[in-house]
PDB file of C-alpha atoms in Angstrom:
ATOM      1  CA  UNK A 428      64.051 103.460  74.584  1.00 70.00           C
ATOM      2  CA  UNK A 429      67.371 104.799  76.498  1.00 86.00           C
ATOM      3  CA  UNK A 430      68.123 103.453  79.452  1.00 93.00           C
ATOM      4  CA  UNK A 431      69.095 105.090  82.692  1.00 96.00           C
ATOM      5  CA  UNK A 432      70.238 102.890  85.349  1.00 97.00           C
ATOM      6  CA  UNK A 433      70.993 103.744  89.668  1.00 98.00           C
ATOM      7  CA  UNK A 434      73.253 102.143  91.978  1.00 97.00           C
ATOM      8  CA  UNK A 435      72.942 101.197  94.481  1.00 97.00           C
ATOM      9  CA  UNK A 436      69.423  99.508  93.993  1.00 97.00           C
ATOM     10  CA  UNK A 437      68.432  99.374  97.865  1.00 97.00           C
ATOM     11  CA  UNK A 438      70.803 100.872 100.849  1.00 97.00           C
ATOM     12  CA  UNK A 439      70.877 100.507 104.939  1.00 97.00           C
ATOM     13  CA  UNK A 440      72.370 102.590 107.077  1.00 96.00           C
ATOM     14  CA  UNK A 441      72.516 104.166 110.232  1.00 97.00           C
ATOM     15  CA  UNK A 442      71.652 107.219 111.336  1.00 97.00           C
ATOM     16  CA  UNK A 443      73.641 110.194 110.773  1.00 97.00           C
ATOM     17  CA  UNK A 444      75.412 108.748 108.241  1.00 97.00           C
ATOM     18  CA  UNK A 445      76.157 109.723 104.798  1.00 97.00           C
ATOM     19  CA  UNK A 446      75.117 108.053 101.595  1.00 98.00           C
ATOM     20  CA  UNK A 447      75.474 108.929  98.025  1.00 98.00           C
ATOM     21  CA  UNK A 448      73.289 107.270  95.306  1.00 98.00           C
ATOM     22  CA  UNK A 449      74.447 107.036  91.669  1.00 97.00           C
ATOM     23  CA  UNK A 450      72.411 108.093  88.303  1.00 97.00           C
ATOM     24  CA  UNK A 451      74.185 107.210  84.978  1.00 96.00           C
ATOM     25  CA  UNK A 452      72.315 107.500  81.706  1.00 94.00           C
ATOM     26  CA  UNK A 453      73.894 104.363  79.518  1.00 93.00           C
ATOM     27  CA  UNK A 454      73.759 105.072  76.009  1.00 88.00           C
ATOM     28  CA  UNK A 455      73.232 108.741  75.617  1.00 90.00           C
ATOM     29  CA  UNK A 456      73.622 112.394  77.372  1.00 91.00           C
ATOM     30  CA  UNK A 457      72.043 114.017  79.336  1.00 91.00           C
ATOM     31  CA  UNK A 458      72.634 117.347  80.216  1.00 90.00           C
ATOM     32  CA  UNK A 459      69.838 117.272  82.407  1.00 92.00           C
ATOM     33  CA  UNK A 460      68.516 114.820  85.250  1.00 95.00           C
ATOM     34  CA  UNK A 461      65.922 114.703  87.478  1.00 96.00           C
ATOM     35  CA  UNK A 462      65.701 113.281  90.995  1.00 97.00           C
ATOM     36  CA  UNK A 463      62.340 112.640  93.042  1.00 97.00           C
ATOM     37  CA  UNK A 464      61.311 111.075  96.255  1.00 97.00           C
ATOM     38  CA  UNK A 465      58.203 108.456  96.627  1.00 97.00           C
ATOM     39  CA  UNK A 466      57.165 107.772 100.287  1.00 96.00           C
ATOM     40  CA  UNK A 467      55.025 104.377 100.736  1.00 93.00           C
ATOM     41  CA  UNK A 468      51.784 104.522  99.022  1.00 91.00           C
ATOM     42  CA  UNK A 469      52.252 108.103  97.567  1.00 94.00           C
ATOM     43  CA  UNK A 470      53.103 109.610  94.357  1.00 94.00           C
ATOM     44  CA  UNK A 471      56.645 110.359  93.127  1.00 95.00           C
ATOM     45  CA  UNK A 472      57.798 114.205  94.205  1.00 96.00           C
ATOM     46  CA  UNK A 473      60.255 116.208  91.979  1.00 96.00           C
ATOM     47  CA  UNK A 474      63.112 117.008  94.772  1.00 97.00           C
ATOM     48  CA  UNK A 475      65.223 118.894  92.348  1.00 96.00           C
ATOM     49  CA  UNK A 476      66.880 119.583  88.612  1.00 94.00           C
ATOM     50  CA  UNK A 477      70.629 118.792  88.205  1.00 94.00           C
ATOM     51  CA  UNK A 478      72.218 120.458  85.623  1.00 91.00           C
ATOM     52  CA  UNK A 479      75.740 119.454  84.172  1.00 90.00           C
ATOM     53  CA  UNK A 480      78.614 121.951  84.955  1.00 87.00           C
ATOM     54  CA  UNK A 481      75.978 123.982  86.717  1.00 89.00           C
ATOM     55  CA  UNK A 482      73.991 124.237  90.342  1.00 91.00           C
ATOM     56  CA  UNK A 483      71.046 122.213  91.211  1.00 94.00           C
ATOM     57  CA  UNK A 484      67.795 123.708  91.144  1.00 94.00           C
ATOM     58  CA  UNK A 485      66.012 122.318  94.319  1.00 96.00           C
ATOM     59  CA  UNK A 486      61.960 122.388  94.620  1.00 95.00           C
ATOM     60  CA  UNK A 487      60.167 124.318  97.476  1.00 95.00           C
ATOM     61  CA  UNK A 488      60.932 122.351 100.712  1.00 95.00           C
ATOM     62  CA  UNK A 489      63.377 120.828  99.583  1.00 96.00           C
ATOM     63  CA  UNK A 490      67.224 121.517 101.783  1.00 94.00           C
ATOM     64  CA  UNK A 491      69.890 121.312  99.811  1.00 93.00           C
ATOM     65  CA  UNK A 492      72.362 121.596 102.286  1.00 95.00           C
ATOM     66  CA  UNK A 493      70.961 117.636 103.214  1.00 96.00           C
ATOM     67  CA  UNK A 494      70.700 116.581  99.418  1.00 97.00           C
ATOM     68  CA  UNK A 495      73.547 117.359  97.563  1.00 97.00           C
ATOM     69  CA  UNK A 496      73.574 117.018  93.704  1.00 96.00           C
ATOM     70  CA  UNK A 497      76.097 116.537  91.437  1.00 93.00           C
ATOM     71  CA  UNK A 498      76.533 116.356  88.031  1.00 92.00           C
ATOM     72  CA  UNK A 499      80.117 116.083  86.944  1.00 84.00           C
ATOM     73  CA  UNK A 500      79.531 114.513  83.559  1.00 92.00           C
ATOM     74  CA  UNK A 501      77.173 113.960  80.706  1.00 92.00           C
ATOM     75  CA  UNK A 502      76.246 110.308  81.965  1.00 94.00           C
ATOM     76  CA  UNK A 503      76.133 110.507  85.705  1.00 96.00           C
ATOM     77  CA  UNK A 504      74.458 112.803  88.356  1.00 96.00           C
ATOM     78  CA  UNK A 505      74.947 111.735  92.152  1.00 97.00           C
ATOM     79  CA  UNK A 506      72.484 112.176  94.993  1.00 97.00           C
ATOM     80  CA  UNK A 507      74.678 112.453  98.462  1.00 98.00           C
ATOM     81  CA  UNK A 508      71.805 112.081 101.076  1.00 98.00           C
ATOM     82  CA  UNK A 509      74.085 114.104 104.026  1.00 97.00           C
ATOM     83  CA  UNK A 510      73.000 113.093 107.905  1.00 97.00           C
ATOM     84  CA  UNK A 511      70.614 110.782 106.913  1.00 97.00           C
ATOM     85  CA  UNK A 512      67.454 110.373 109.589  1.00 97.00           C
ATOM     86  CA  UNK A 513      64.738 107.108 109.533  1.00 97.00           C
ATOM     87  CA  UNK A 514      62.601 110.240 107.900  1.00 96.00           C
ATOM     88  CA  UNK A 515      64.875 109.821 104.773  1.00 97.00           C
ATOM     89  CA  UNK A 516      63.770 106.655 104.337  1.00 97.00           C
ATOM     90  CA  UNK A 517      62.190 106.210 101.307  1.00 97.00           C
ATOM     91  CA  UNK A 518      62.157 105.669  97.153  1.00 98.00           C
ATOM     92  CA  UNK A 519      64.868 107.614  95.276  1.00 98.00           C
ATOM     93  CA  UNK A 520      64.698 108.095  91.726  1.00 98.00           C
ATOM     94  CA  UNK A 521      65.754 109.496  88.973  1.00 97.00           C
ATOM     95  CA  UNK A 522      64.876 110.277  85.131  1.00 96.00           C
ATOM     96  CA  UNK A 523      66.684 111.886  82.342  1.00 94.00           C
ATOM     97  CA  UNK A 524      65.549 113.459  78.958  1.00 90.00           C
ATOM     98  CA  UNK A 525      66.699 111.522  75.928  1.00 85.00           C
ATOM     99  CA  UNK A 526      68.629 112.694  72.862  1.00 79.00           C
ATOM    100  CA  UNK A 527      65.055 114.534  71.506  1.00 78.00           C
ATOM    101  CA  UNK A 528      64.397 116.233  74.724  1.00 75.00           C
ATOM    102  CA  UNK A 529      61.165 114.524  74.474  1.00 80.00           C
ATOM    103  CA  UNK A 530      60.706 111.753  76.411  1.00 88.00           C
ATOM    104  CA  UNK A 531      61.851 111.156  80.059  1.00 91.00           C
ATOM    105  CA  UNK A 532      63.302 108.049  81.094  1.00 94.00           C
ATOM    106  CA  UNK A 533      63.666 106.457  84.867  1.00 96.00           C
ATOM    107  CA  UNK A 534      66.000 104.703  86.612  1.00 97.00           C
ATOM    108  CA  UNK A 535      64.888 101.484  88.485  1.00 97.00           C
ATOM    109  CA  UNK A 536      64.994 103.457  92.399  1.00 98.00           C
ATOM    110  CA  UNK A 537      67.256 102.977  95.076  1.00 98.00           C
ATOM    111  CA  UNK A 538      65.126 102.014  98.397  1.00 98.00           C
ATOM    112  CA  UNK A 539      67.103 103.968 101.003  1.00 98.00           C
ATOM    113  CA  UNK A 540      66.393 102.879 104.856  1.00 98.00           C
ATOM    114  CA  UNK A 541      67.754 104.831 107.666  1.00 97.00           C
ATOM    115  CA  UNK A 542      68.253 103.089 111.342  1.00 97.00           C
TER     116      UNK A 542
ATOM    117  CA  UNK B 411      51.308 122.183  83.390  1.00 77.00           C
ATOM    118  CA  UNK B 412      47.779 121.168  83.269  1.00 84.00           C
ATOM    119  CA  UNK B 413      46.029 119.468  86.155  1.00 90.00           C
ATOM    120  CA  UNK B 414      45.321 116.073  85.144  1.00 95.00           C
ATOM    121  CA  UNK B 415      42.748 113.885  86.694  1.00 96.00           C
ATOM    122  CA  UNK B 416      42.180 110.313  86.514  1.00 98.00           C
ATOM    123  CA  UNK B 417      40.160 107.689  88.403  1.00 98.00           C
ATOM    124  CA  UNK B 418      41.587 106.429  91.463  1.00 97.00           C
ATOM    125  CA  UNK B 419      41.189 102.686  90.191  1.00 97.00           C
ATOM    126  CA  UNK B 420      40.308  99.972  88.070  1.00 98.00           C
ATOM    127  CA  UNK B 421      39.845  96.683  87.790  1.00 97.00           C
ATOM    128  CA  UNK B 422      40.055  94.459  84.612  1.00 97.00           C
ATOM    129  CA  UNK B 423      39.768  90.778  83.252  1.00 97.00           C
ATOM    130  CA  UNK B 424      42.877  89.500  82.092  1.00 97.00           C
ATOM    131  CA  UNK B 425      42.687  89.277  77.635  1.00 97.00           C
ATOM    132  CA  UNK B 426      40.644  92.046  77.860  1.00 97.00           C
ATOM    133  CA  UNK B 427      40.921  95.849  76.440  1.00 98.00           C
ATOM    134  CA  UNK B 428      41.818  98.127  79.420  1.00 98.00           C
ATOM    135  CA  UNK B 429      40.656 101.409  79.022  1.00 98.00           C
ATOM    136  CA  UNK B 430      42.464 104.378  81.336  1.00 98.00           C
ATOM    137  CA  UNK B 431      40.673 107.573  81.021  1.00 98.00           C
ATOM    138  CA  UNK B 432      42.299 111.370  81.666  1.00 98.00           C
ATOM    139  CA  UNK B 433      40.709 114.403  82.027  1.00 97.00           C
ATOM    140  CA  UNK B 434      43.283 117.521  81.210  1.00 95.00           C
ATOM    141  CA  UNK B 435      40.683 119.996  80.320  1.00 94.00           C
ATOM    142  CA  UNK B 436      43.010 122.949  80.683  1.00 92.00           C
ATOM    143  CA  UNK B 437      45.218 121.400  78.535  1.00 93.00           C
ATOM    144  CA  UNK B 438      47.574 124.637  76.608  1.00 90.00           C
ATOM    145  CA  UNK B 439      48.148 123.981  72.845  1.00 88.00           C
ATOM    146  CA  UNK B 440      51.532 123.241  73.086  1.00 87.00           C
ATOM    147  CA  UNK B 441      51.293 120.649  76.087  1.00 91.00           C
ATOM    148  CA  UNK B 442      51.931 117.001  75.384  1.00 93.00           C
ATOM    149  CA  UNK B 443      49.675 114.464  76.980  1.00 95.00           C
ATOM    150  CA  UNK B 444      51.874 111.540  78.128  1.00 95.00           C
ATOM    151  CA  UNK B 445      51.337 108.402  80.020  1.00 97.00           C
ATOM    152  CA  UNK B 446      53.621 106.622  82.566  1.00 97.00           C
ATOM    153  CA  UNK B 447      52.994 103.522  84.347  1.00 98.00           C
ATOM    154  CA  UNK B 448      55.161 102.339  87.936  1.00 98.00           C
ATOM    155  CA  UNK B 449      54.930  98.542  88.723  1.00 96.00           C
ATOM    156  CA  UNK B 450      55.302  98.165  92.552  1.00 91.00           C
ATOM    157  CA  UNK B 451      59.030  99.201  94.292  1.00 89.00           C
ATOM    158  CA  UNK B 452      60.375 100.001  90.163  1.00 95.00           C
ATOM    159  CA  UNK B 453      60.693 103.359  88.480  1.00 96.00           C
ATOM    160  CA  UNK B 454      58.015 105.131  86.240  1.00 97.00           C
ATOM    161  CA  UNK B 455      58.165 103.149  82.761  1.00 96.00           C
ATOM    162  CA  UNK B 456      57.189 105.004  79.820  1.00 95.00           C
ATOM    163  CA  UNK B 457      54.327 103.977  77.374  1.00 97.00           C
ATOM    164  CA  UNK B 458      53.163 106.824  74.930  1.00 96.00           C
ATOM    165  CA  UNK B 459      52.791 110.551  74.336  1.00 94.00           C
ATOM    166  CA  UNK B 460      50.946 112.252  71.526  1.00 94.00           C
ATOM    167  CA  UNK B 461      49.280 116.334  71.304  1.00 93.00           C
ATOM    168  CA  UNK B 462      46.097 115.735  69.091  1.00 92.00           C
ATOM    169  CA  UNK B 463      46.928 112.492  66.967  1.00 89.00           C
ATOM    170  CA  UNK B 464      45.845 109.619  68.212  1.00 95.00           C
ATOM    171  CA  UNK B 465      48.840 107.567  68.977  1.00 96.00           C
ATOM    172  CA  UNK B 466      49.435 103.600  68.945  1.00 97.00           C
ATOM    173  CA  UNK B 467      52.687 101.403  69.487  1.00 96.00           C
ATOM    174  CA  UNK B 468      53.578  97.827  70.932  1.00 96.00           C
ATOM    175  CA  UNK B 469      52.381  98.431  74.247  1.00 95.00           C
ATOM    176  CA  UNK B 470      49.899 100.844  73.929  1.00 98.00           C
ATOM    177  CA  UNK B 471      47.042 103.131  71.989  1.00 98.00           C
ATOM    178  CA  UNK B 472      46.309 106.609  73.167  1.00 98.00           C
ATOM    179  CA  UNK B 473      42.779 108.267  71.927  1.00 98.00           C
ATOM    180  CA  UNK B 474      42.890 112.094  72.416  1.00 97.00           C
ATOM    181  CA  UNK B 475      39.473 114.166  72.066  1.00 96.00           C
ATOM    182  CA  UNK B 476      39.252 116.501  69.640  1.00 95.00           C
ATOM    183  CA  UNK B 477      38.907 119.802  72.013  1.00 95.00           C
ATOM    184  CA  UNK B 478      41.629 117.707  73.488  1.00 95.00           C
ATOM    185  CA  UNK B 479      40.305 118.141  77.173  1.00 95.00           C
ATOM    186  CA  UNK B 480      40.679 114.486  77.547  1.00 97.00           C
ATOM    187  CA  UNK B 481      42.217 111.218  76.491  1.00 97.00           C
ATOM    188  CA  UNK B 482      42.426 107.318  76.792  1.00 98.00           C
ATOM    189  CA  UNK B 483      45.150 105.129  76.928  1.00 98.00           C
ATOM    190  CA  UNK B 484      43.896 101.423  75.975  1.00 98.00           C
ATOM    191  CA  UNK B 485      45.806  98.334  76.519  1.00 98.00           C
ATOM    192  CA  UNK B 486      44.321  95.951  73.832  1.00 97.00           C
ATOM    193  CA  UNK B 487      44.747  92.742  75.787  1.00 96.00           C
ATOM    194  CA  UNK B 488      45.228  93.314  79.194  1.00 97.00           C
ATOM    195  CA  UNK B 489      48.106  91.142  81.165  1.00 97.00           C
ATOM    196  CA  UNK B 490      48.692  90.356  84.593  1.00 97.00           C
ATOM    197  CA  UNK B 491      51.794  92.095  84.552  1.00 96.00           C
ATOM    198  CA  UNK B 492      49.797  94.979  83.128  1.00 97.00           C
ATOM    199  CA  UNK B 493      48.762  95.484  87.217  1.00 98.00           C
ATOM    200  CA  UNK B 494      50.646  98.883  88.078  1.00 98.00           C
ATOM    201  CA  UNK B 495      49.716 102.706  88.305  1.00 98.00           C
ATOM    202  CA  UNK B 496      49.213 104.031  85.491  1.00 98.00           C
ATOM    203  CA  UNK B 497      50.313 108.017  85.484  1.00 97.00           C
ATOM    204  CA  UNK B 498      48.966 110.497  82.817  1.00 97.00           C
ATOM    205  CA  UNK B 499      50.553 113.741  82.488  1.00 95.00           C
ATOM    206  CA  UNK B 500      50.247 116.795  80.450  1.00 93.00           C
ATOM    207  CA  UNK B 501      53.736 118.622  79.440  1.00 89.00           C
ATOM    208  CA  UNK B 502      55.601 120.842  77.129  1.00 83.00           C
ATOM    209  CA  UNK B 503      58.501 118.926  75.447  1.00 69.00           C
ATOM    210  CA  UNK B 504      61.680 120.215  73.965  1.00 56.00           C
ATOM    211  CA  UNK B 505      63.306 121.765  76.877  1.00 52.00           C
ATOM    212  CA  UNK B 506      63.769 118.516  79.447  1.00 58.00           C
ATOM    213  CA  UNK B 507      60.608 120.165  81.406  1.00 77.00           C
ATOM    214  CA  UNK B 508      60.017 118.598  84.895  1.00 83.00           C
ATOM    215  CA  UNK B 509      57.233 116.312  85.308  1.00 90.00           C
ATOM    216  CA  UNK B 510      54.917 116.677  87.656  1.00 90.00           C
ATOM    217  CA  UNK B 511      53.192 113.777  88.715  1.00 93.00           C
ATOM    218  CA  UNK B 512      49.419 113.138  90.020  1.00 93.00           C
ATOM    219  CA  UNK B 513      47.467 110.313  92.150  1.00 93.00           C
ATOM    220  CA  UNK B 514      47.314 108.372  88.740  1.00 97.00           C
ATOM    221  CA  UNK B 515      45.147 105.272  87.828  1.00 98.00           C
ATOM    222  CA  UNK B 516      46.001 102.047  90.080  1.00 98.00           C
ATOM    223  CA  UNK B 517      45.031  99.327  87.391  1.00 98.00           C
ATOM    224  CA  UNK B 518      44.355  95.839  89.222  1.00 98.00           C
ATOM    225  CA  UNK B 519      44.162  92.866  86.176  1.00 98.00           C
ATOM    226  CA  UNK B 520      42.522  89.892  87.291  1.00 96.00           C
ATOM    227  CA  UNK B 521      42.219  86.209  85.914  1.00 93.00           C
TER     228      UNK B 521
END
């Protein structure tokens, strides 16, 4: 299957900070990616749609003046977590559709704790 | 999508046939059923997907009813590293939709 990988895989930082989490699909494009959020023992939560060349669509709730998305190429769509608060915390991930459009793939997560 | 619904847990011998049930009885004709699973702190790994076929490949079989208002995803020998939750999800396909994902199936395999 295709392979989508994140970096960084885990993250600390303090308060108020800034911190921008990477999504790259490795062998294929994706003109589409997905990124959701998975607090301890819940499910995952679709936070929004990033489109290449185009806006994010963010779900209800979610402020995308604090989550910026961006998705400057076929391979790669960044998550900037702006002002990040201990209520950040939590399981980033992403997925992308491959070649078919049928079948989503996931990145491995990037664990993101805020101090 | 259609609201799926699956059983909050199960337990099962290791070397034996697990069986992961799905109810998706509003199911649309042109939804998808597919199955995830998520191994603790990793991302969502995909198994299988079929519409009315019933479905097998290296990891995994999946039995759809014919009225399709339910299916079964069956791991023919069971592993320890089988031990996950075990998502199952009803979607169209074609157009990168969203997933939306439930409570799912927390699969415990035990020696």
């Amino acid at each position: 299957g295709a392979v989508v990988s994140q970096h960084p895989s885990w993250v600390i930082c303090k308060s108020g900070t800034s911190v921008k989490i990477e999504c790259r699909s490795l062998d294929f494009q994706a003109t589409t990616m997905f990124w959701y959020r998975q607090f301890p023992k819940q499910s995952l939560m679709l936070m929004a749609t990033s489109n290449e060349g185009s806006k994010a669509t963010y779900e209800q709730g979610v402020e995308k003046d604090k989550f910026l998305i961006n998705h400057a190429s076929l391979t790669l769509s960044t998550l900037t977590v702006t002002s990040a608060h201990p209520e950040d915390s939590s399981f980033y991930i992403c997925s992308a559709p491959d070649r078919a459009g049928e079948t989503q793939y996931f990145g491995p997560g990037t664990r993101l704790l805020v101090l | 999508d259609a609201k799926t619904t699956q059983p909050p847990s199960m337990d099962c011998a290791e070397g034996r046939a697990a069986n992961l049930p799905c109810n998706h009885s509003t199911i649309s004709g042109n939804e998808y059923v597919y199955w995830y699973r998520q191994i603790h702190s990793q991302g969502p790994q995909y198994i299988i997907h079929g519409l009315k076929n019933n479905e097998t490949n290296e990891m995994a079989s999946l039995i759809i009813t014919e009225d399709r208002k339910s299916s079964t995803l069956i791991l023919p020998h069971a592993t320890l590293r089988d031990t996950a939750v075990y998502y199952c999800i009803a979607v169209n396909t074609g157009t990168a939709s969203k997933l939306t994902f439930g409570t799912g199936t927390r699969l415990q395999v035990t020696l």
